[in-house]
Coordinates of C-alpha atoms and ligand atoms in Angstrom, one line a residue:
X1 CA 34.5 3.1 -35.3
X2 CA 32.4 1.1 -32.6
X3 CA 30.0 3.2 -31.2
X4 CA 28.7 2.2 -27.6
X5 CA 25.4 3.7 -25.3
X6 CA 28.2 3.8 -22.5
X7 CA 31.7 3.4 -21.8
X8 CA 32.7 3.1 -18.1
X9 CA 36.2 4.0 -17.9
X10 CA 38.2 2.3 -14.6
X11 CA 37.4 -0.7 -13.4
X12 CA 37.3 0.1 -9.5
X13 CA 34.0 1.3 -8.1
X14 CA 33.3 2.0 -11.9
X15 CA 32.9 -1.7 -12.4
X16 CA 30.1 -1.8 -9.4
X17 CA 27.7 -0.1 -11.7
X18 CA 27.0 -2.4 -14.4
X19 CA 24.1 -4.7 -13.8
X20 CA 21.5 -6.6 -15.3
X21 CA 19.6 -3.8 -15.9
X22 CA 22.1 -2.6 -18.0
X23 CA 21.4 -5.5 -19.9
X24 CA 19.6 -4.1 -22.9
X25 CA 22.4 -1.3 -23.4
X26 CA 25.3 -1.5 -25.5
X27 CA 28.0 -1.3 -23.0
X28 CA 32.2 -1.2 -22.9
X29 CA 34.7 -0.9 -20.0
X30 CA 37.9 -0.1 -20.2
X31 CA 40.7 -1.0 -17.6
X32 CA 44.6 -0.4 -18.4
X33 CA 46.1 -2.4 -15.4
X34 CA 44.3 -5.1 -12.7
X35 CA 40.9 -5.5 -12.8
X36 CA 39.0 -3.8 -9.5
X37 CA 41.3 -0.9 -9.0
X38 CA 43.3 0.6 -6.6
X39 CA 41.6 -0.8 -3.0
X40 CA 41.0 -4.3 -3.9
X41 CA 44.5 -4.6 -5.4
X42 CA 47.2 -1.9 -4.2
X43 CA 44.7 -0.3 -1.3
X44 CA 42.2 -0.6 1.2
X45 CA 42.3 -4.3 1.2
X46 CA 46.1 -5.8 1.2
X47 CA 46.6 -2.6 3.8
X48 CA 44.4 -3.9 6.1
X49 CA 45.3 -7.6 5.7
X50 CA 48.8 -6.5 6.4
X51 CA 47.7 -4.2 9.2
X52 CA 45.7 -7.5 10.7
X53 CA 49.0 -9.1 10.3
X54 CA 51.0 -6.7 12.2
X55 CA 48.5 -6.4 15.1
X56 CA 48.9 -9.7 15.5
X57 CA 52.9 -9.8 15.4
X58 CA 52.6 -6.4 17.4
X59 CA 50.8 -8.6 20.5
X60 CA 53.6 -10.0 22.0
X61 CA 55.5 -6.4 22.5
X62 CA 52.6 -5.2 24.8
X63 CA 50.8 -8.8 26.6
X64 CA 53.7 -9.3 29.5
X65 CA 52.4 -6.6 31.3
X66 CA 48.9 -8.6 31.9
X67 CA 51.1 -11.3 32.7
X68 CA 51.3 -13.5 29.6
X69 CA 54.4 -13.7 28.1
X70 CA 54.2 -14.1 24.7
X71 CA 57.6 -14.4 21.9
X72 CA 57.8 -13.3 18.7
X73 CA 60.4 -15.9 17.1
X74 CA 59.6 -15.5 13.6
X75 CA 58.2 -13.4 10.5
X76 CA 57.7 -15.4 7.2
X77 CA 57.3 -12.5 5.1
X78 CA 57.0 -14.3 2.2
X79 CA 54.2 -16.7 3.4
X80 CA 52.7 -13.1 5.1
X81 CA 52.7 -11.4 1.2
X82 CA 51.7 -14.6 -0.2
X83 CA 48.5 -15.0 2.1
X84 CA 48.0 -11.7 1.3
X85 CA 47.9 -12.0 -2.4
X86 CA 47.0 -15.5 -2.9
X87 CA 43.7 -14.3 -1.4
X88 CA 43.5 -11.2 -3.7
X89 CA 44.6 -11.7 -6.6
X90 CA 42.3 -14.6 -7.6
X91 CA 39.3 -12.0 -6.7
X92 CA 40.5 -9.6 -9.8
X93 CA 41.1 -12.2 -12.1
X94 CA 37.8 -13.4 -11.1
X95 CA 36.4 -10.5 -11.9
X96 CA 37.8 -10.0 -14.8
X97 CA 37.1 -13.1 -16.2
X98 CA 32.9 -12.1 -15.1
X99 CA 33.0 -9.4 -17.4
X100 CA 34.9 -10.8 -20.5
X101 CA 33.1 -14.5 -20.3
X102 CA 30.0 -15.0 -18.0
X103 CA 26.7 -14.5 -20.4
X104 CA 25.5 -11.5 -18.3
X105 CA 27.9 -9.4 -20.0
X106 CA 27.4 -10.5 -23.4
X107 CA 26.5 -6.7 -24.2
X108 CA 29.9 -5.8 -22.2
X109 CA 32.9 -5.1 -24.5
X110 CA 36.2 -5.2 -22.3
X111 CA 39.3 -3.5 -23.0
X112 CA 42.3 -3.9 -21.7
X113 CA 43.8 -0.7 -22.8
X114 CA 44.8 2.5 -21.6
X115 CA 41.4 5.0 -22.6
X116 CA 42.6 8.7 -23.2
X117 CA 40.1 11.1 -24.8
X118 CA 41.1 12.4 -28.6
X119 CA 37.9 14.2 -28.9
X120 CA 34.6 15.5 -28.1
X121 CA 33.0 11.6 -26.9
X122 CA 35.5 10.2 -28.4
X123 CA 38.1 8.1 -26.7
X124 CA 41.5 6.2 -28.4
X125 CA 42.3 3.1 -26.3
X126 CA 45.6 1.7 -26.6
X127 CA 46.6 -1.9 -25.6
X128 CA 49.4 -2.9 -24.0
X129 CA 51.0 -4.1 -27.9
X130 CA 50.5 -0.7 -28.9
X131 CA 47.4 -1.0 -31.0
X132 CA 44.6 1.8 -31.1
X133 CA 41.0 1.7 -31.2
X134 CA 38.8 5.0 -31.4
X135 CA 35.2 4.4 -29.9
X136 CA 32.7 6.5 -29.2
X137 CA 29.6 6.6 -27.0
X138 CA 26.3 8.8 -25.8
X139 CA 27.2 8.5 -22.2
X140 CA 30.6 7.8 -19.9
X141 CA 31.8 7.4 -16.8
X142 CA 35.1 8.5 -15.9
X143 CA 36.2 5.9 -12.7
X144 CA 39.4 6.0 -13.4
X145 CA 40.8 6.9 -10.0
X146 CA 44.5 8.5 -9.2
X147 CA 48.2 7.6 -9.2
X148 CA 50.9 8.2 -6.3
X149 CA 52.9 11.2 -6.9
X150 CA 56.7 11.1 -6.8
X151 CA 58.2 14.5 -5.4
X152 CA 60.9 16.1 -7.5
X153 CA 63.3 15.7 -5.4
X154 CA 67.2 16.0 -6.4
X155 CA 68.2 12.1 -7.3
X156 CA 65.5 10.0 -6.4
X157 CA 64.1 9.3 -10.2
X158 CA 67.1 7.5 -10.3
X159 CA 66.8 5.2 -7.6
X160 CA 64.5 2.2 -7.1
X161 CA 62.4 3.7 -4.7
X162 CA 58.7 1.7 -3.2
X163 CA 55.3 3.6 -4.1
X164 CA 52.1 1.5 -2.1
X165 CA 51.6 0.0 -5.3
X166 CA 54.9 -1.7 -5.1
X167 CA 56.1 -2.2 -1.5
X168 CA 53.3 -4.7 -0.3
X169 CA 55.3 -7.3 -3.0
X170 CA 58.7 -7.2 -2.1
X171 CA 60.5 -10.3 -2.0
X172 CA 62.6 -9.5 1.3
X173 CA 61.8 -7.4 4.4
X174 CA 64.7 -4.3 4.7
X175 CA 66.5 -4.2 7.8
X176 CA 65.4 -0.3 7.5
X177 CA 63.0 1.7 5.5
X178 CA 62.9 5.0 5.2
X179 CA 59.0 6.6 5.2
X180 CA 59.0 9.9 3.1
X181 CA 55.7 11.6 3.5
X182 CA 53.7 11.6 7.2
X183 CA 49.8 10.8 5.7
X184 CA 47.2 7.7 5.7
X185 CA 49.7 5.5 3.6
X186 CA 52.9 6.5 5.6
X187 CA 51.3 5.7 9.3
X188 CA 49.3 2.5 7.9
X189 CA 53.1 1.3 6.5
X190 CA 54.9 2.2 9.4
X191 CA 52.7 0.5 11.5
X192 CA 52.8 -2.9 9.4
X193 CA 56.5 -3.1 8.9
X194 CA 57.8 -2.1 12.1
X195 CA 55.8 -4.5 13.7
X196 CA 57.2 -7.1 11.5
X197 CA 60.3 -5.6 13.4
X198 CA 61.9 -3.7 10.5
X199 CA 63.3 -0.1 11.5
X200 CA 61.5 2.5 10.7
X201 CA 62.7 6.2 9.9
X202 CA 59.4 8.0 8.7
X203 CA 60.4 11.5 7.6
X204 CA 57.6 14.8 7.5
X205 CA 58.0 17.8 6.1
X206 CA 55.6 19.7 8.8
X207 CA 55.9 19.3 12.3
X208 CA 53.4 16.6 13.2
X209 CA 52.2 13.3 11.7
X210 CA 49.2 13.1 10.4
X211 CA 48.4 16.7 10.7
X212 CA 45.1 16.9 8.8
X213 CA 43.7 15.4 11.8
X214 CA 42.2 17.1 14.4
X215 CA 45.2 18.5 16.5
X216 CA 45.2 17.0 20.0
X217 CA 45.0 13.4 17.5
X218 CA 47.9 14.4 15.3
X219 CA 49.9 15.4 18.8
X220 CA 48.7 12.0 20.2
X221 CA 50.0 10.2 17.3
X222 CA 53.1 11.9 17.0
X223 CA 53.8 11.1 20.3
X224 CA 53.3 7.7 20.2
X225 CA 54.9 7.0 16.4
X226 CA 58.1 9.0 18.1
X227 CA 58.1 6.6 20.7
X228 CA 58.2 3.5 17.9
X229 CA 59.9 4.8 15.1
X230 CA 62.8 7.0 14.1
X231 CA 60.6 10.8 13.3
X232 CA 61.9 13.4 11.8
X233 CA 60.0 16.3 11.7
X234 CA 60.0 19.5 10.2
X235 CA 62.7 17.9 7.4
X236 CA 63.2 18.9 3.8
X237 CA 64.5 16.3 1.9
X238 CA 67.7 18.0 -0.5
X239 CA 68.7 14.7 -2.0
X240 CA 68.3 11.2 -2.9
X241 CA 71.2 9.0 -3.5
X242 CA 72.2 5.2 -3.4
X243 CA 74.6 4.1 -1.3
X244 CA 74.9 0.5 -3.6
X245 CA 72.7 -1.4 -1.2
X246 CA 70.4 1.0 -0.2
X247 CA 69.2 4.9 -0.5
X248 CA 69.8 7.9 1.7
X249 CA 67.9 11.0 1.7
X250 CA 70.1 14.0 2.9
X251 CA 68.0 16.4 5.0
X252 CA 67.7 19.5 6.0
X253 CA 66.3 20.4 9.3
X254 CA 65.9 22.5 12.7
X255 CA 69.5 21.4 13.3
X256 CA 71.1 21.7 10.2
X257 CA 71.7 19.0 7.1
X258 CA 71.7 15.5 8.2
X259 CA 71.4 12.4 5.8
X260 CA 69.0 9.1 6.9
X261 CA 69.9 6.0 5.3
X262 CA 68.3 2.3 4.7
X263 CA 67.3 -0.8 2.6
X264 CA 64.4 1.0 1.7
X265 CA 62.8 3.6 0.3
X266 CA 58.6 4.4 0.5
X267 CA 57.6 7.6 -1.4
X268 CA 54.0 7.9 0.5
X269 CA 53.7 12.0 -0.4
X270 CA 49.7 11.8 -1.6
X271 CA 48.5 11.3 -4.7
X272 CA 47.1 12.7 -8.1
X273 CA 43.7 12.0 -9.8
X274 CA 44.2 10.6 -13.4
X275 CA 42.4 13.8 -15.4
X276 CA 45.6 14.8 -17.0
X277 CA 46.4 11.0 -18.0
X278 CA 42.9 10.2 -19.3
X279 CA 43.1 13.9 -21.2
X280 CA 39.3 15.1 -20.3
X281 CA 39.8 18.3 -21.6
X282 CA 39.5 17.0 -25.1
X283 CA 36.1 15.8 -24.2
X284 CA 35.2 19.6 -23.1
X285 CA 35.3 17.9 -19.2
X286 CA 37.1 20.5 -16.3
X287 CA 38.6 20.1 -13.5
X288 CA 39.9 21.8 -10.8
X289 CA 43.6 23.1 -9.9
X290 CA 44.5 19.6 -7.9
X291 CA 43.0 18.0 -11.4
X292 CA 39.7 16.8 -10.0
X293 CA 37.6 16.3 -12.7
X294 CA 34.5 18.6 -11.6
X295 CA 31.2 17.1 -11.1
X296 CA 27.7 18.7 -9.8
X297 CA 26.0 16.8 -6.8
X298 CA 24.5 14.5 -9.4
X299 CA 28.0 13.4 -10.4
X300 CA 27.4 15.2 -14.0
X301 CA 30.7 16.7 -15.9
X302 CA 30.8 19.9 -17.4
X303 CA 29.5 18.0 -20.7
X304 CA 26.3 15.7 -21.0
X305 CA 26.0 12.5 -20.8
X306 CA 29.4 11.8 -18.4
X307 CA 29.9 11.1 -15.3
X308 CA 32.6 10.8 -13.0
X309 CA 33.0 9.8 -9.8
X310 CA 35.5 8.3 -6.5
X311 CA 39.1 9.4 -6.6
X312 CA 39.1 11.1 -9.9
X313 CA 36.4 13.5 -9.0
X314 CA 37.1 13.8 -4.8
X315 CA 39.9 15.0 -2.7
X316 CA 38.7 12.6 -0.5
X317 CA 40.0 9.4 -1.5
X318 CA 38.3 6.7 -0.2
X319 CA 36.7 3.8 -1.3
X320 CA 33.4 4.6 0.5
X321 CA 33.1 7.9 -1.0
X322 CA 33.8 6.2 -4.4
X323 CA 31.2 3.2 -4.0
X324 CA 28.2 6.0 -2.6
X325 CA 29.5 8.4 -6.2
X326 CA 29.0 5.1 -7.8
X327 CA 25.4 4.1 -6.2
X328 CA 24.3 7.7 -7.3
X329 CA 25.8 7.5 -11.4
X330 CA 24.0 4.2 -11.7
X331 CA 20.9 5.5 -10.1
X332 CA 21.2 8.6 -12.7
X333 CA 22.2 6.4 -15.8
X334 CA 19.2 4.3 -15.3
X335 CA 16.7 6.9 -14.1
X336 CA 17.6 10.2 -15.7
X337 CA 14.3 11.6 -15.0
X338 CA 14.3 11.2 -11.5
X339 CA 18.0 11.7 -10.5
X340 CA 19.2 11.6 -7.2
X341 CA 22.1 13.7 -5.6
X342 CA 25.4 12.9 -3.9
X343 CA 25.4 13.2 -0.5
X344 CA 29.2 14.2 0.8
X345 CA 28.2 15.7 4.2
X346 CA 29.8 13.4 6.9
X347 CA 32.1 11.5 5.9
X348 CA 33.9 9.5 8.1
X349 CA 37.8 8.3 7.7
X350 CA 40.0 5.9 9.8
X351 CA 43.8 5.7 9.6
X352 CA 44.6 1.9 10.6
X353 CA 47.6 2.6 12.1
X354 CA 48.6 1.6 15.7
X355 CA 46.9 3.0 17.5
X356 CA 44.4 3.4 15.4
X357 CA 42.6 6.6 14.3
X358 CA 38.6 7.6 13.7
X359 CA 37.3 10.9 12.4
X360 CA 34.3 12.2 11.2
X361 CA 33.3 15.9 10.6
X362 CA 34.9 19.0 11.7
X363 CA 38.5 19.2 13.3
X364 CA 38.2 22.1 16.2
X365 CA 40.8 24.0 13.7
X366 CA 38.5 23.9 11.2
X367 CA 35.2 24.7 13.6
X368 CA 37.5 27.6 14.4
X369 CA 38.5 29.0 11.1
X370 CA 35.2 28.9 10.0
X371 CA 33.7 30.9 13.1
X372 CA 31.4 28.0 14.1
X373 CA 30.0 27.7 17.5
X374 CA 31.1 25.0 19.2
X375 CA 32.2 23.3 22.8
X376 CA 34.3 20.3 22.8
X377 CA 34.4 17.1 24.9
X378 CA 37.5 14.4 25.4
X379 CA 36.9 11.1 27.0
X380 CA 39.8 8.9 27.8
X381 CA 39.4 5.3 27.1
X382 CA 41.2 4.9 30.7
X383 CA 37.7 6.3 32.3
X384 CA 35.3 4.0 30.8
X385 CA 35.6 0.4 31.7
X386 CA 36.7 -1.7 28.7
X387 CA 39.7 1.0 28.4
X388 CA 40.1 0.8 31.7
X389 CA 40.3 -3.2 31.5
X390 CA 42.9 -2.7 28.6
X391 CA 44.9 -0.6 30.9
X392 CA 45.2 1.6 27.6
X393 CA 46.7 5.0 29.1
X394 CA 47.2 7.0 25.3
X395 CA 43.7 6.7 23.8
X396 CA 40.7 9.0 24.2
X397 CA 37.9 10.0 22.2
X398 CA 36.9 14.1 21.2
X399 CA 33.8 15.8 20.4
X400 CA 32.5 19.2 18.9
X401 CA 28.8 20.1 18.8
X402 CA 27.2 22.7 18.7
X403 CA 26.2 24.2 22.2
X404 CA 22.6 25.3 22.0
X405 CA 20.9 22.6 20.0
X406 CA 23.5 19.8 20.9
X407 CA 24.3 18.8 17.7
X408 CA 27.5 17.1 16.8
X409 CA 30.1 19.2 14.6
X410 CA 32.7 16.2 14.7
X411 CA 34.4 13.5 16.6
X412 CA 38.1 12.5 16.5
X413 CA 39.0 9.6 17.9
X414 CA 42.6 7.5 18.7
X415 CA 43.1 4.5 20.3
X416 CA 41.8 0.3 20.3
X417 CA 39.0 0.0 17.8
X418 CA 38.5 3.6 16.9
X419 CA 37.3 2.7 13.5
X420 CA 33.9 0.5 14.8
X421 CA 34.1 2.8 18.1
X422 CA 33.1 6.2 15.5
X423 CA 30.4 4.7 13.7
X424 CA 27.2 5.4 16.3
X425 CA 28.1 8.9 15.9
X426 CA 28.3 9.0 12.5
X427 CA 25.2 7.8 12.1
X428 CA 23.8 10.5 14.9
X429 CA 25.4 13.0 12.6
X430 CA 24.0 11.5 9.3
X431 CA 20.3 11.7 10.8
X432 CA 20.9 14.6 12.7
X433 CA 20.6 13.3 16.6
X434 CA 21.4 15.6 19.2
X435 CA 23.8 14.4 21.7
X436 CA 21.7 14.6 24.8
X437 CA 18.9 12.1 22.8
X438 CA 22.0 10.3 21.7
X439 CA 23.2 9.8 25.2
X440 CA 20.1 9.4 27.5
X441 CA 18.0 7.9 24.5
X442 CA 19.4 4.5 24.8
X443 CA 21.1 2.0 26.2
X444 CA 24.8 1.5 25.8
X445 CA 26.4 -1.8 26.5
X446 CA 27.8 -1.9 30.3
X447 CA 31.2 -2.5 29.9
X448 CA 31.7 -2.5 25.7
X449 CA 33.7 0.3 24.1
X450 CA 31.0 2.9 22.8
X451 CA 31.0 3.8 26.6
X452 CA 33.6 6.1 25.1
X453 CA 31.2 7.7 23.3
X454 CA 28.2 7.7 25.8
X455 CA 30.7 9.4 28.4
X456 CA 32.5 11.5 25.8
X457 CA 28.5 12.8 25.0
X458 CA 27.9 13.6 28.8
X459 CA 31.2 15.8 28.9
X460 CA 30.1 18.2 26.8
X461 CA 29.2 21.8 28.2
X462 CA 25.8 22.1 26.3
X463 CA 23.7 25.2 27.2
X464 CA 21.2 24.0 30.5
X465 CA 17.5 23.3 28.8
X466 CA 14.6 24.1 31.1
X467 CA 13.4 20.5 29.9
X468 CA 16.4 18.6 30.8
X469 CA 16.1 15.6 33.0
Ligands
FAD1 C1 47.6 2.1 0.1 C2 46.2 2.6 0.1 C3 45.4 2.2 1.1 C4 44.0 2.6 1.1 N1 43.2 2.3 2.2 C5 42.0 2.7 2.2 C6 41.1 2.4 3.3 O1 41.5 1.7 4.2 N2 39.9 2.8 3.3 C7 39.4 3.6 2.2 O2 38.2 4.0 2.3 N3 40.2 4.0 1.2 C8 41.5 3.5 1.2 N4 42.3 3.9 0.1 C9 41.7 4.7 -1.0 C10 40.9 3.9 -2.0 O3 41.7 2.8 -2.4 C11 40.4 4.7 -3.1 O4 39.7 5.8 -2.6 C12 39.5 3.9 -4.1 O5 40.1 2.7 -4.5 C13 39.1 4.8 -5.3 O6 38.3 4.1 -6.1 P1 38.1 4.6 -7.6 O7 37.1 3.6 -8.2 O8 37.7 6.0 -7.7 O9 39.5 4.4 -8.3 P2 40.4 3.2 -8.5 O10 40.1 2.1 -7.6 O11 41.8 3.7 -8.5 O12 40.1 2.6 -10.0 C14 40.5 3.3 -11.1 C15 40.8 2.3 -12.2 O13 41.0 3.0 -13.4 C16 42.0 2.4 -14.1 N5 42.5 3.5 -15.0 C17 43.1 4.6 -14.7 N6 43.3 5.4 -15.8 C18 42.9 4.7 -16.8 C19 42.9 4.9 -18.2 N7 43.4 6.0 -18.8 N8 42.4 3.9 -19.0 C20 41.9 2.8 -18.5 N9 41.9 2.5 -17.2 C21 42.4 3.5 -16.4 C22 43.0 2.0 -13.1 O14 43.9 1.1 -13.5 C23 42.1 1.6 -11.9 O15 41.9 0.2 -12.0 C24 43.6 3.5 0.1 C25 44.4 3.8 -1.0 C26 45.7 3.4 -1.0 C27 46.6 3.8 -2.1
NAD2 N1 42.7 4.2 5.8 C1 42.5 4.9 4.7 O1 41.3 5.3 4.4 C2 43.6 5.2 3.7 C3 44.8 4.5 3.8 C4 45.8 4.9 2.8 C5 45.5 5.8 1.9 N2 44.3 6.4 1.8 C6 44.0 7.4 0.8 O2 45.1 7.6 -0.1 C7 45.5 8.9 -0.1 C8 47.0 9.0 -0.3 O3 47.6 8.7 0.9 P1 49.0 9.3 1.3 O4 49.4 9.0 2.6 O5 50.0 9.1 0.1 O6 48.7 10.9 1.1 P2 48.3 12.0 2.2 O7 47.8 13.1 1.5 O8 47.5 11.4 3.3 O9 49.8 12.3 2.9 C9 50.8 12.8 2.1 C10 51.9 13.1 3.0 O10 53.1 13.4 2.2 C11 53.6 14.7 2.6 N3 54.3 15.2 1.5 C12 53.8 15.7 0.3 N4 54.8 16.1 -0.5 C13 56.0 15.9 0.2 C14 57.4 16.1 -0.1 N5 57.7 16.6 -1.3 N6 58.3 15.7 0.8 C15 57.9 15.2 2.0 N7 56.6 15.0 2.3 C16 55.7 15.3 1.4 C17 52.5 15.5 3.1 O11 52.9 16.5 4.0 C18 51.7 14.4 3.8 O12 52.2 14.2 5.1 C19 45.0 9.5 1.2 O13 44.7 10.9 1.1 C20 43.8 8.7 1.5 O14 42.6 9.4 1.0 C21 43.3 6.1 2.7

């Protein structure tokens, strides 16, 4: 039975911690499907090159109105895909390849194999031909992310439905596609294949779109998505059936049963981290009742000597989250004396839909529910001048802070670059800037797009100072 120092287990942001300092350590990684995870291959990455893709196809629908008249006369969705993946899919086998050849891993044992604990420190990998290898090891880290979930829904096991991991390859664009599920994946989707002009029915159980969002944003992005695609809100789905080229979900809503049908079917309803899969408990690991495996702010288990970290570990799935876990497990690993601790306080998120959405910190809902003190701000991009330029009438930027010391609570953003747009005030939050330093403490490009911010900043009803100026 091989015995290793550590076993990494996921080859996502769990493959950006072994270096050459690693290098005199006894070291295996084990990866049961494409090497660098979920955002290089089925995420972050194809998303936004699709998203790129479809702002670009998107253009001519909105430029006549400056007065350039532009045509759409074509979508090659196969040379689209094939960009797409011809771009990534070299990158994971390149990576790959690093590990299993290139002499800096010669202490680096990959397997290809699906890793499921059997005991305490004790993990059975099984390859893809079925064969079994127990190895054991001092120290782990569990990477190894999460898995769409399929709702049990009446019917739809049995027809070929899409997950993200599966839709960005199809070989032909539907004339119609059915959205189940209102979140990040279902508005990023939406986006990209109605703009490559197929229909677009996106169906939510609740009665806005991306309602985790701050509301006015949600409302905002309702509005618009209404405007663009067939919604149905406030819909629970009863059935799924085929209807021999296509599926139909038969729904019940505010007025009574009604059945959608397409080409297409995207199951975007969250998704699951991979604790129950990867069978922790055997280890002595816990998680929680979503099946987050738990972790302290050092990224330690509930047993010494693993670590886990990103998706499996956070309900907030993002790849910047999982990169800063990893930063602070190789930190740990390689200076256990000195360890350092996560820092989850402000994280930011952006939804690249159209338009596109920016939010870090608290939502006023949750300000509220939490009895926080707060005043809130809202600058339309039609008052500053860029917006103005754009003649962009639906975006606007919102801020909470806190009324007496003037720090920011949060900031919510929809419209044209909201996802750069955020970033100075994330970074105000992160070092704890007040917003009337942040506004009157520097300059702000005359007539760029933070002016959002700066303006946003100058809205806010902060309690008069004696010392203001
Ligand atoms: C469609 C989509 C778009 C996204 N877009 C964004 C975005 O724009 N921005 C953003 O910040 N985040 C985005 N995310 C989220 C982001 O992709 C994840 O948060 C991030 O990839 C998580 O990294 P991870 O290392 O924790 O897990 P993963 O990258 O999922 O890596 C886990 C790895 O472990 C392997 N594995 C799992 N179980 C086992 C096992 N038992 N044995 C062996 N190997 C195993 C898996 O095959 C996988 O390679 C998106 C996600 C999706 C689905
Ligand atoms: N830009 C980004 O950062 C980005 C992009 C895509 C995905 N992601 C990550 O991936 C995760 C998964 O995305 P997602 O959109 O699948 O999940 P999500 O949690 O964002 O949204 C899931 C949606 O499905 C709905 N839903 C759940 N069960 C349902 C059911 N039975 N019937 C109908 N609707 C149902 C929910 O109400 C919700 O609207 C996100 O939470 C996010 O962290 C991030």
């Amino acid at each position: 039975m091989p015995h290793y120092d550590l076993v990494i287990i996921g080859t996502g942001s769990g493959n950006s911690i072994l270096d050459q300092r690693f290098a005199d350590k006894k070291v295996a990684i084990v990866e049961k499907g494409v090497f660098g995870g979920t955002c290089l291959n089925v995420g972050c990455i194809p998303t936004k090159m699709f998203v790129h893709t479809a702002d670009v196809a998107a253009t001519p629908s909105v430029s006549s109105r400056l007065g350039v008249d532009e045509e759409l006369t074509g979508v090659r969705w196969r040379d689209i895909r094939d960009r797409v993946f011809g771009r990534i899919d070299p990158i994971a086998s390149g990576g790959r390849d690093y590990r299993r050849r290139h002499p800096n891993n010669a202490n680096v044992t990959v397997y290809e194999a699906t890793a499921r604990f059997t005991g305490f420190k004790e993990l059975t990998v099984i390859s893809a031909d079925d064969s079994t290898e127990v190895v054991t090891a001092d120290q782990f880290v569990l990477a190894a992310g999460g898995r769409a979930v399929v709702p049990d829904i009446e019917g739809l096991a049995d027809l070929p439905y899409y997950t993200s991991d599966t839709v960005m390859r199809i070989d032909r664009l539907p004339e119609r596609m059915i959205i189940l599920g209102s979140g990040f994946v279902g508005a990023e989707f939406a986006h990209v294949f109605g703009s490559l002009g197929v229909d677009v029915t996106i169906v939510a159980r609740s009665g806005a779109l991306l309602r985790v969002e701050d509301d006015d944003v949600s409302r905002r992005f309702t509005e618009l998505a209404s405007d663009r695609f067939d919604v149905r809100l406030n819909r629970t789905t009863v059935k799924a059936r085929s209807t021999g080229d296509g599926v139909a979900l038969d729904l019940e809503g505010p007025e009574g049963a009604e059945t959608v049908e397409a080409g297409l079917l995207l199951v975007a309803t969250g998704r699951t981290p991979n604790s129950d899969l990867l069978d922790v408990a055997k280890t002595g690991v816990t998680t929680s009742a979503k099946g987050h495996v738990e972790v302290d702010e050092y990224q330690r288990t509930a047993v010494e000597g693993i670590y886990a970290l990103g998706d499996l570990s956070s309900w907030q799935e993002l790849k910047h989250v999982a990169n800063h876990d990893a930063r602070v497990v190789q930190h740990n690993l390689l200076h256990p004396d000195s360890p350092v601790k996560a820092n989850h306080e402000f994280v930011p998120h952006a939804v690249f839909s159209s338009p596109q959405i920016a939010s870090v910190g608290l939502t006023e809902r949750e300000a509220a529910a939490r009895g926080i003190r707060y005043v809130t701000a809202t600058q339309d991009y039609a008052g500053i001048a860029y917006g103005w330029a754009m003649e962009d009438t639906t975006g606007f930027a919102k801020l909470l802070a806190d009324p007496d010391t003037g720090l920011l609570l949060g900031a919510h953003i929809i419209g044209p670059q909201a996802s750069t747009v955020i970033q100075p005030v994330i970074q105000a939050m992160s070092f704890g800037l007040d917003a009337r330093s942040m506004a009157r403490g520097q300059y702000w490009i005359h007539p760029a797009m933070p002016e959002l911010i700066e303006n946003a900043l100058l809205n806010l009803p902060l309690t008069e100072r004696e010392d203001q100026t």
